Short mmCIF file of C-alpha atoms and ligand atoms in Angstrom, two decimals:
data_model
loop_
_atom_site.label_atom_id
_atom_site.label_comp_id
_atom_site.label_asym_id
_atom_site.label_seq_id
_atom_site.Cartn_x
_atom_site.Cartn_y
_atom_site.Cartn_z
CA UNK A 1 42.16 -25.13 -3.16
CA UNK A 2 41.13 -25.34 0.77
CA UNK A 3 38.33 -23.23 1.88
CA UNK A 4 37.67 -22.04 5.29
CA UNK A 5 35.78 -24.89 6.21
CA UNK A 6 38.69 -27.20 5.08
CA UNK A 7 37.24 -28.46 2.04
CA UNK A 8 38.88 -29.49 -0.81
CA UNK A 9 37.60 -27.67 -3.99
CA UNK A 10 38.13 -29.91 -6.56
CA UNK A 11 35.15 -30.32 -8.71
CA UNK A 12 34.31 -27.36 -11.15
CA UNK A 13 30.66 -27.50 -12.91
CA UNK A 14 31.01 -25.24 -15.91
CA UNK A 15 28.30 -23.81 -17.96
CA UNK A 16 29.05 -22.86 -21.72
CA UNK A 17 26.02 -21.59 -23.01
CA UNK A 18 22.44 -20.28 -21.18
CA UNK A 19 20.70 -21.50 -24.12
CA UNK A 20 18.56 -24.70 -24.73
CA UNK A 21 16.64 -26.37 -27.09
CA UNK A 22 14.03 -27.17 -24.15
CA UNK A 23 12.02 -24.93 -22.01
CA UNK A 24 11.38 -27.15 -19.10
CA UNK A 25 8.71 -25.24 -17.73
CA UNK A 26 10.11 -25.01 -13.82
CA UNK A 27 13.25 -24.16 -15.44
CA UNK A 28 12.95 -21.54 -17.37
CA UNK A 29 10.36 -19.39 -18.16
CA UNK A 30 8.34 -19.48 -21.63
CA UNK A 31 10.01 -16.72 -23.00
CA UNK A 32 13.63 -16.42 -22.01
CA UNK A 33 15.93 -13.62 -22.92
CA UNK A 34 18.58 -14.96 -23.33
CA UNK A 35 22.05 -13.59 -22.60
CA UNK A 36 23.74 -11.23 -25.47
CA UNK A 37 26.59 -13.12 -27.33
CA UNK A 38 29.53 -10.82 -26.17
CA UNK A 39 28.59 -11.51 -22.53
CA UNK A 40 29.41 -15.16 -23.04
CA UNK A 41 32.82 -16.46 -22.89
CA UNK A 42 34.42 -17.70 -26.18
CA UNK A 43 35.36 -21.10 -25.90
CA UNK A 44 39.12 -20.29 -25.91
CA UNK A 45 37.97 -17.83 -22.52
CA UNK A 46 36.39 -21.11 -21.23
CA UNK A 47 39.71 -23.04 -22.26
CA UNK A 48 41.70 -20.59 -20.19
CA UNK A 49 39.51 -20.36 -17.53
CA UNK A 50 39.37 -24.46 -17.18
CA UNK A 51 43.09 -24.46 -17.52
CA UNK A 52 43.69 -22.09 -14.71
CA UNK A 53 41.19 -23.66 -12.48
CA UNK A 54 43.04 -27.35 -13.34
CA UNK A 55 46.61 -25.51 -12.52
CA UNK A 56 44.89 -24.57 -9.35
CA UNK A 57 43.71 -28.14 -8.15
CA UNK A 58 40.17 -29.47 -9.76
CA UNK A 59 40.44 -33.00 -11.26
CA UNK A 60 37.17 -33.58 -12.29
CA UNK A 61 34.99 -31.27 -15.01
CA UNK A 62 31.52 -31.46 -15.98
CA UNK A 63 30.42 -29.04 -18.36
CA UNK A 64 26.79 -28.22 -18.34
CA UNK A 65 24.23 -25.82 -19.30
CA UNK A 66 21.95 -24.18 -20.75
CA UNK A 67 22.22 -27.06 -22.79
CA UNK A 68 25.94 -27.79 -23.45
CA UNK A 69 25.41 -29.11 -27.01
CA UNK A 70 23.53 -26.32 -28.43
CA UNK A 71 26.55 -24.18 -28.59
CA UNK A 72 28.18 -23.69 -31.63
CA UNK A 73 31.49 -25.68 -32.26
CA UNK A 74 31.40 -27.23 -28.52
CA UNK A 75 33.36 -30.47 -29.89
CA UNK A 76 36.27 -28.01 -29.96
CA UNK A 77 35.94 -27.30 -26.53
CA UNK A 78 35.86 -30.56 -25.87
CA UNK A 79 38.49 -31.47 -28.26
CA UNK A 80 40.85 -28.90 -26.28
CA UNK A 81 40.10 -30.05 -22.91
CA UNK A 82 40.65 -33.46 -23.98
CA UNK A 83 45.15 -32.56 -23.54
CA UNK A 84 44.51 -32.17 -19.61
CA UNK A 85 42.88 -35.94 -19.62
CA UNK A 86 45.95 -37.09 -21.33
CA UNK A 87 48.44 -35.52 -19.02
CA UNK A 88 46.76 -37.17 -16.71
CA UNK A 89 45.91 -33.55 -14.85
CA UNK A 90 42.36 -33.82 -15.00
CA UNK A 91 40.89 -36.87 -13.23
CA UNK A 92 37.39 -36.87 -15.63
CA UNK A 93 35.75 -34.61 -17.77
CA UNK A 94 31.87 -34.96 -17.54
CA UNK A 95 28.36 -33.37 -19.48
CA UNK A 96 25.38 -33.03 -18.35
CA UNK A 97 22.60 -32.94 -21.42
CA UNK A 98 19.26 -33.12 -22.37
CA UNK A 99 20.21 -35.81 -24.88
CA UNK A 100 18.55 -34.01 -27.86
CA UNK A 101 21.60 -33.65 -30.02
CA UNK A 102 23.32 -36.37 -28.18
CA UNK A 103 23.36 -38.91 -30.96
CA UNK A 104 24.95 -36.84 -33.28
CA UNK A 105 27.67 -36.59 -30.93
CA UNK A 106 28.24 -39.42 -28.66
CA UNK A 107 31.35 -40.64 -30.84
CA UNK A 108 32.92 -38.09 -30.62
CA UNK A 109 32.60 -37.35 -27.35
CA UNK A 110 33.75 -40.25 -26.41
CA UNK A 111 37.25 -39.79 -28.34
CA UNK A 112 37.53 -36.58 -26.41
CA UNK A 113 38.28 -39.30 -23.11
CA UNK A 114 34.04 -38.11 -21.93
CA UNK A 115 32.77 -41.76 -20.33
CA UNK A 116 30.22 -40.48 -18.20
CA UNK A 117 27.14 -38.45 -19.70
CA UNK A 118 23.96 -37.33 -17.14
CA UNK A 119 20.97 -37.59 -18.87
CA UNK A 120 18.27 -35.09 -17.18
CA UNK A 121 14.58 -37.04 -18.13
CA UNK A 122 11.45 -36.43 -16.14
CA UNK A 123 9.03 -39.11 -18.09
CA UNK A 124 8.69 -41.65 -20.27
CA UNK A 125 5.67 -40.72 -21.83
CA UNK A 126 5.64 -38.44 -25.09
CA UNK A 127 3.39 -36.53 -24.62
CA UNK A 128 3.93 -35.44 -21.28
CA UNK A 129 7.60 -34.60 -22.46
CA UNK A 130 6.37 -32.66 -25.04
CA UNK A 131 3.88 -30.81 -22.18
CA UNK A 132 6.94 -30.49 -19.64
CA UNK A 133 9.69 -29.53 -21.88
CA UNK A 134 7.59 -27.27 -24.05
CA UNK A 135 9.02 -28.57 -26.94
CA UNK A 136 10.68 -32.15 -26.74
CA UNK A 137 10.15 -35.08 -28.83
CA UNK A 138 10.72 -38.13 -26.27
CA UNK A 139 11.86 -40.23 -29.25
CA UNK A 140 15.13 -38.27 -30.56
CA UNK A 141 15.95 -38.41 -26.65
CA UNK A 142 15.90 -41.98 -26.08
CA UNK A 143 17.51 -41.97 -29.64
CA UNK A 144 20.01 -40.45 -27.96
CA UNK A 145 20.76 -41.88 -25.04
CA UNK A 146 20.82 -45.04 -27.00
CA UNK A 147 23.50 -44.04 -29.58
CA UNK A 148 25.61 -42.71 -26.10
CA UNK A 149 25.35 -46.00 -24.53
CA UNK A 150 26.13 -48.15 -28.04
CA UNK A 151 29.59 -45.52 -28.20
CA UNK A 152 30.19 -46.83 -24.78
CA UNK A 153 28.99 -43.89 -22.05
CA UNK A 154 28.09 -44.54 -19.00
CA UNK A 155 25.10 -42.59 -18.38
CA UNK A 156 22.79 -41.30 -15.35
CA UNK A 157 19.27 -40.88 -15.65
CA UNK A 158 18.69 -37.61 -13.82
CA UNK A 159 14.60 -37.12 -13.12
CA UNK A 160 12.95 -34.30 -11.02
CA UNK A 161 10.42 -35.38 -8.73
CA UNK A 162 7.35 -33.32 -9.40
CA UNK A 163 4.49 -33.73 -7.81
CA UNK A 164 1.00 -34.57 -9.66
CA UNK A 165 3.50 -34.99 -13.11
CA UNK A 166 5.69 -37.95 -12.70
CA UNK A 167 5.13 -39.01 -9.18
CA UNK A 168 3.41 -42.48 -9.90
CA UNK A 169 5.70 -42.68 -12.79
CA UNK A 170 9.11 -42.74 -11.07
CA UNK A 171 9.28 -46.59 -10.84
CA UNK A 172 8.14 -46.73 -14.06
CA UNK A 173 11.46 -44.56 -14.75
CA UNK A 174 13.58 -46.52 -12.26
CA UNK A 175 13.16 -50.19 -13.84
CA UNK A 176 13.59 -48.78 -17.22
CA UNK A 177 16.98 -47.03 -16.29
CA UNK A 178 18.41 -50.20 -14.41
CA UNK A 179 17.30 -52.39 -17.17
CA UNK A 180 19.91 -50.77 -19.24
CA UNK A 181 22.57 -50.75 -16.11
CA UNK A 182 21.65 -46.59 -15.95
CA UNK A 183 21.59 -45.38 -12.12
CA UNK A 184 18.92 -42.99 -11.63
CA UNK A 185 19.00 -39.99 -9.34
CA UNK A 186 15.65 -37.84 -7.95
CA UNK A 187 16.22 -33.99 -7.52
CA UNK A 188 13.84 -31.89 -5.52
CA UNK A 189 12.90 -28.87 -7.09
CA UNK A 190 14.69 -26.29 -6.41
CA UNK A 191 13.48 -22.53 -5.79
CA UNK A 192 16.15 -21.38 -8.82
CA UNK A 193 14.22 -18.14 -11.64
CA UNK A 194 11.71 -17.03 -12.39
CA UNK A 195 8.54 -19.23 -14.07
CA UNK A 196 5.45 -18.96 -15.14
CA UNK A 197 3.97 -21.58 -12.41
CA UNK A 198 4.38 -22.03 -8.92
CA UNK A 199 6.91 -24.53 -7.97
CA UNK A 200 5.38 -25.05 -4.60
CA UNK A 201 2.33 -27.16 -6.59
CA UNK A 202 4.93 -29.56 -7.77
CA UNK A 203 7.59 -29.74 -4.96
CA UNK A 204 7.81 -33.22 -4.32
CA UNK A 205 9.84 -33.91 -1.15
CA UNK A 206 11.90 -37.26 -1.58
CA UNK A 207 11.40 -39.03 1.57
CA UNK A 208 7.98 -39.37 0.38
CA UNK A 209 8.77 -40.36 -2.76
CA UNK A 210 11.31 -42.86 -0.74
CA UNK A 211 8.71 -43.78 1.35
CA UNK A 212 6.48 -45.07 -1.63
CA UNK A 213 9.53 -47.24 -3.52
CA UNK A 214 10.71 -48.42 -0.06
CA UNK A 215 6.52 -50.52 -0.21
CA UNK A 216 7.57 -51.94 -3.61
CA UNK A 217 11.22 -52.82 -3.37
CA UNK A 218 13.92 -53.46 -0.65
CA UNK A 219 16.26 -50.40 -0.58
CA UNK A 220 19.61 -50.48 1.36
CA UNK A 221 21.81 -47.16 1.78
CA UNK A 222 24.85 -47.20 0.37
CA UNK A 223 27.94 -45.45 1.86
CA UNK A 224 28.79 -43.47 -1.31
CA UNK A 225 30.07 -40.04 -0.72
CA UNK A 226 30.82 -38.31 -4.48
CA UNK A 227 31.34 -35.21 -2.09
CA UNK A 228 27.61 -34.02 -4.02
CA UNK A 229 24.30 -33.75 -2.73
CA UNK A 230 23.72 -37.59 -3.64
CA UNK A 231 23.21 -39.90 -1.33
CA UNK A 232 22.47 -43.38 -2.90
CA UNK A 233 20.61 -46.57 -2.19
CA UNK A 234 20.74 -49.87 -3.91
CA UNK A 235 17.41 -51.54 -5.07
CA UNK A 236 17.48 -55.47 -4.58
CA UNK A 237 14.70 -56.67 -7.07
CA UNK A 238 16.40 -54.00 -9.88
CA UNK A 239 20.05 -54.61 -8.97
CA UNK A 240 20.41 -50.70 -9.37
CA UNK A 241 21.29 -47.75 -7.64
CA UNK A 242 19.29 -44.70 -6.73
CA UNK A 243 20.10 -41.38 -5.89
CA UNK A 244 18.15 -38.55 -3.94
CA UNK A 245 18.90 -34.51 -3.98
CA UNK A 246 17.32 -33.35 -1.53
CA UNK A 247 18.10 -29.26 -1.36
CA UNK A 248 15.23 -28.36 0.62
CA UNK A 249 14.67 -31.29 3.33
CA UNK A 250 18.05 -32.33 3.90
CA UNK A 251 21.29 -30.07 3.81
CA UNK A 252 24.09 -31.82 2.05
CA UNK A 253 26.93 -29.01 2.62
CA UNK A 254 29.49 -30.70 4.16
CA UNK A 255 31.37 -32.40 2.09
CA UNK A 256 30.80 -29.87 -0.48
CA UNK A 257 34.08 -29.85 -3.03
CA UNK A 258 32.37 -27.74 -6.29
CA UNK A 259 32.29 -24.31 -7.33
CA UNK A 260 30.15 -23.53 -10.29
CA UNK A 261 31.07 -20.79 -13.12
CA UNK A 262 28.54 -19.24 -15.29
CA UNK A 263 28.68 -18.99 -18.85
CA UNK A 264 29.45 -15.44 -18.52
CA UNK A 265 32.53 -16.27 -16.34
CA UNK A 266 31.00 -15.65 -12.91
CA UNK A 267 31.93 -18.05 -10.33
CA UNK A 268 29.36 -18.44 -7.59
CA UNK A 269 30.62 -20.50 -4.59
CA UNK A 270 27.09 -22.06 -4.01
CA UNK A 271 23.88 -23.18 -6.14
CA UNK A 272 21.77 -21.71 -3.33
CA UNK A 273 23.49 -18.60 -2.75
CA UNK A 274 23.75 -15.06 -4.56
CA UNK A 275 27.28 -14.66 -3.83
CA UNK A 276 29.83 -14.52 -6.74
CA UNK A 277 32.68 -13.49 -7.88
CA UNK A 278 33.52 -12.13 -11.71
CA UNK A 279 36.38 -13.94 -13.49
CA UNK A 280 35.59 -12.50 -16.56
CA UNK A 281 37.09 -8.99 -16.33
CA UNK A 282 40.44 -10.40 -15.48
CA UNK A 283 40.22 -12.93 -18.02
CA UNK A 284 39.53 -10.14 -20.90
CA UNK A 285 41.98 -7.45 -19.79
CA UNK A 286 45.03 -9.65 -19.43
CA UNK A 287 46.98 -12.18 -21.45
CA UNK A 288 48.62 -13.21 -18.07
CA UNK A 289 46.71 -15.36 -15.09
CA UNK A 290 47.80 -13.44 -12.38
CA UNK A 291 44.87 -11.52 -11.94
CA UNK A 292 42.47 -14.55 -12.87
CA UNK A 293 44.42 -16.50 -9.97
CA UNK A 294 43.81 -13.84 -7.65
CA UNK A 295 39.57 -13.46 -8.22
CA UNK A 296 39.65 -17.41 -7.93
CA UNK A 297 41.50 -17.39 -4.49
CA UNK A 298 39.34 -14.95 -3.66
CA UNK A 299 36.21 -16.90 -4.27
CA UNK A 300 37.46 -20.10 -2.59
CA UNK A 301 37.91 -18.02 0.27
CA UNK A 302 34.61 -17.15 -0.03
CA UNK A 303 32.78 -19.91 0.04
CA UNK A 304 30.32 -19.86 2.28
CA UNK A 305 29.60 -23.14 4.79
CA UNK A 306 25.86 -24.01 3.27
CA UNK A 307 23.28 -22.76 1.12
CA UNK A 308 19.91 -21.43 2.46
CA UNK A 309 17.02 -22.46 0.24
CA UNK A 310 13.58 -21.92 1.20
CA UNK A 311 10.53 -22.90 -0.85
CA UNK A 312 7.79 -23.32 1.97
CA UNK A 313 5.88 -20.05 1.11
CA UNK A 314 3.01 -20.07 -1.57
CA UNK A 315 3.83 -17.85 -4.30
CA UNK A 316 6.77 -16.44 -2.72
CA UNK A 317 9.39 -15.44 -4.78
CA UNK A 318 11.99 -17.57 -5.99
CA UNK A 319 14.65 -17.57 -3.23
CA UNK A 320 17.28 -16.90 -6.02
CA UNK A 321 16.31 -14.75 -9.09
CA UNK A 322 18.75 -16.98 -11.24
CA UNK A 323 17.81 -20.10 -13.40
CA UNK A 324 19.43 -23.31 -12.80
CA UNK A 325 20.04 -22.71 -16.61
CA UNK A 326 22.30 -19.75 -16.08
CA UNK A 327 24.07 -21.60 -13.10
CA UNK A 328 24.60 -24.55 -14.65
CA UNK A 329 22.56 -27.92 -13.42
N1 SAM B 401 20.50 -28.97 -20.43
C1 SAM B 401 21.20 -29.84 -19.55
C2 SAM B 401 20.25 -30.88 -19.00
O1 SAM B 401 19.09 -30.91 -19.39
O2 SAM B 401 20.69 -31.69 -18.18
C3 SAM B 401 21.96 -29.17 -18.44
C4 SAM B 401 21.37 -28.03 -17.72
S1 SAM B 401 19.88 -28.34 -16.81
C5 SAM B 401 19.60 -26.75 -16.13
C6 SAM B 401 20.49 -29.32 -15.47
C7 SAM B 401 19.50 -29.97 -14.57
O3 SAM B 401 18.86 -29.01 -13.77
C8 SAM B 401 18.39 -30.75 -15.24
O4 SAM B 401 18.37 -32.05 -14.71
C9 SAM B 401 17.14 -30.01 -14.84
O5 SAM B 401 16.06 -30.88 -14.72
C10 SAM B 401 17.55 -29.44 -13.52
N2 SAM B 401 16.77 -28.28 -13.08
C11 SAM B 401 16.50 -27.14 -13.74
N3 SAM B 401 15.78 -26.29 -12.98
C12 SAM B 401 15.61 -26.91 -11.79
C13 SAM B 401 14.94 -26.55 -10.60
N4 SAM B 401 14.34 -25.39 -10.45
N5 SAM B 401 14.96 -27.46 -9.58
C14 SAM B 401 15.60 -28.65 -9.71
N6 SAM B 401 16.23 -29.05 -10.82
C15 SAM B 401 16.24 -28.18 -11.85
#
């Protein structure tokens, strides 16, 4: 799949659930409403719908959320998915989690072919978890990613930088992920729904944060494209790598080779843009693909060159009225 700027489209980031066991407050709001079940797709819809999109070119899936282990009888997805791996169709099939439930299902996930698992984790201490996921219990977490790593995962550390929360903690964070051979990667936050606080009084920009662990430690760029908005640096005195997202000071659009599709079966051709197109309705109404073939050509050829966050203006509004959590992270 080639898009009018020539990129490759070969990286689909699925969600299959808005739901989550968290309520990371510049996520989502205290009080969500979440989606009504016959909106969602079934997991045989999302089975089709990765099957068609594999047919179509993408060799690498991470499924996401929401929170991708809350949903009921997700092994199965997994399970299913697990034939295009085999074949040898699918390059890698990927999570991203909050690690909650993660030790009851590393294992398993890992006999699905799933050898890479993103951990998203903000702070090491408790009881700031507790404050900034509304909820969490830092403990079952590391639990987690524990049990993950033990099965054999590789996993990434992903932390948002947020400013006056974890800011002095991050090398804290980044010594404790490359102890265990984790990479860790910063994200800026990102102007995505609705919450209850104003995400200008904890955007953190990176090169600051950059800045602060380039006093402490020697860091040295590395040329790693994953075709994301990563770009990575090695640390010498950790003998780790570390990432930086970095939306709103840096545009990273490119090299861009995702689309993103919504638990609902809406594929939007950008994180930072309100465009989309709906898969579902062709999905429902026909046992064939023809139609579904047609709405995803038509979103590839959609896809617009970059995204336009802004985030500068006190209590503006959010620039898009989705959550990451209905997007997919
Ligand atoms: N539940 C899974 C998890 O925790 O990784 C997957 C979904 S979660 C929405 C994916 C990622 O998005 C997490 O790392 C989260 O911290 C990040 N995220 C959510 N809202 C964000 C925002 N407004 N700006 C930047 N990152 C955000």
């Amino acid at each position: 799949m080639i898009d009018p700027f020539g990129r490759d489209i070969s990286y689909l980031r699925i969600s299959v659930t808005d739901r989550c066991d968290f309520r990371c407050f510049y996520c989502m709001s205290e009080r969500m409403t979440f989606l009504p079940k016959p909106e969602v797709l079934s997991l045989e819809e999302l089975d089709r719908l990765c099957a068609a999109f594999i047919s179509k070119g993408v060799r690498k899936i991470r499924i996401t959320g929401g929170e991708p282990l809350v949903r009921r009888d997700i092994m199965s997805l997994f399970g299913k998915l697990s034939r295009h791996l085999d074949s040898g169709a699918l390059e890698e099939l990927t999570l991203t989690t909050n690690a909650n439930q993660l030790a009851r299902y590393a294992k398993e996930l890992y006999a699905h072919g799933i050898r890479r698992i993103n951990v998203s984790l903000d702070t090491l201490d408790p009881q700031k978890f507790n404050t900034l996921t509304r909820r969490g219990d830092l403990k079952k977490v590391l639990h987690g990613i524990e049990t993950a790593r033990m099965a054999g995962h590789h996993i990434k550390i992903n932390t948002v930088a947020l400013k006056g929360l974890n800011e002095h903690e991050i090398p804290q964070l980044v010594e404790w992920a490359h102890n265990k051979g984790m990479d860790l990667t910063l994200i800026e936050t990102m102007p995505l729904g609705e919450v209850e606080s104003d995400r200008i009084d904890h955007y953190l920009p990176l090169p600051v944060v950059r800045d602060r662990l380039e006093s402490r430690w020697t860091l040295t760029d590395l040329d790693l494209n994953t075709g994301g908005p990563a770009r990575y640096a090695s640390i010498a005195e950790t003998g780790g790598r570390i990432g930086f997202i970095t939306p709103l000071s840096h545009t990273f659009c490119s090299s861009c080779n995702r689309i993103r599709v919504t638990c609902t079966g809406r594929i939007y051709m950008c994180l930072g843009q309100e465009a989309f197109v709906d898969l579902k309705e062709p999905l429902r109404h026909s046992i064939s693909n023809d139609a579904l073939n047609a709405a995803i050509e038509q979103a590839i050829g959609r896809k617009p060159e970059a995204h336009n966050f802004a985030i500068e203006q006190p209590h503006a509004d959010p620039t898009l009225s989705r959550h990451m959590s209905t997007t997919g992270g």
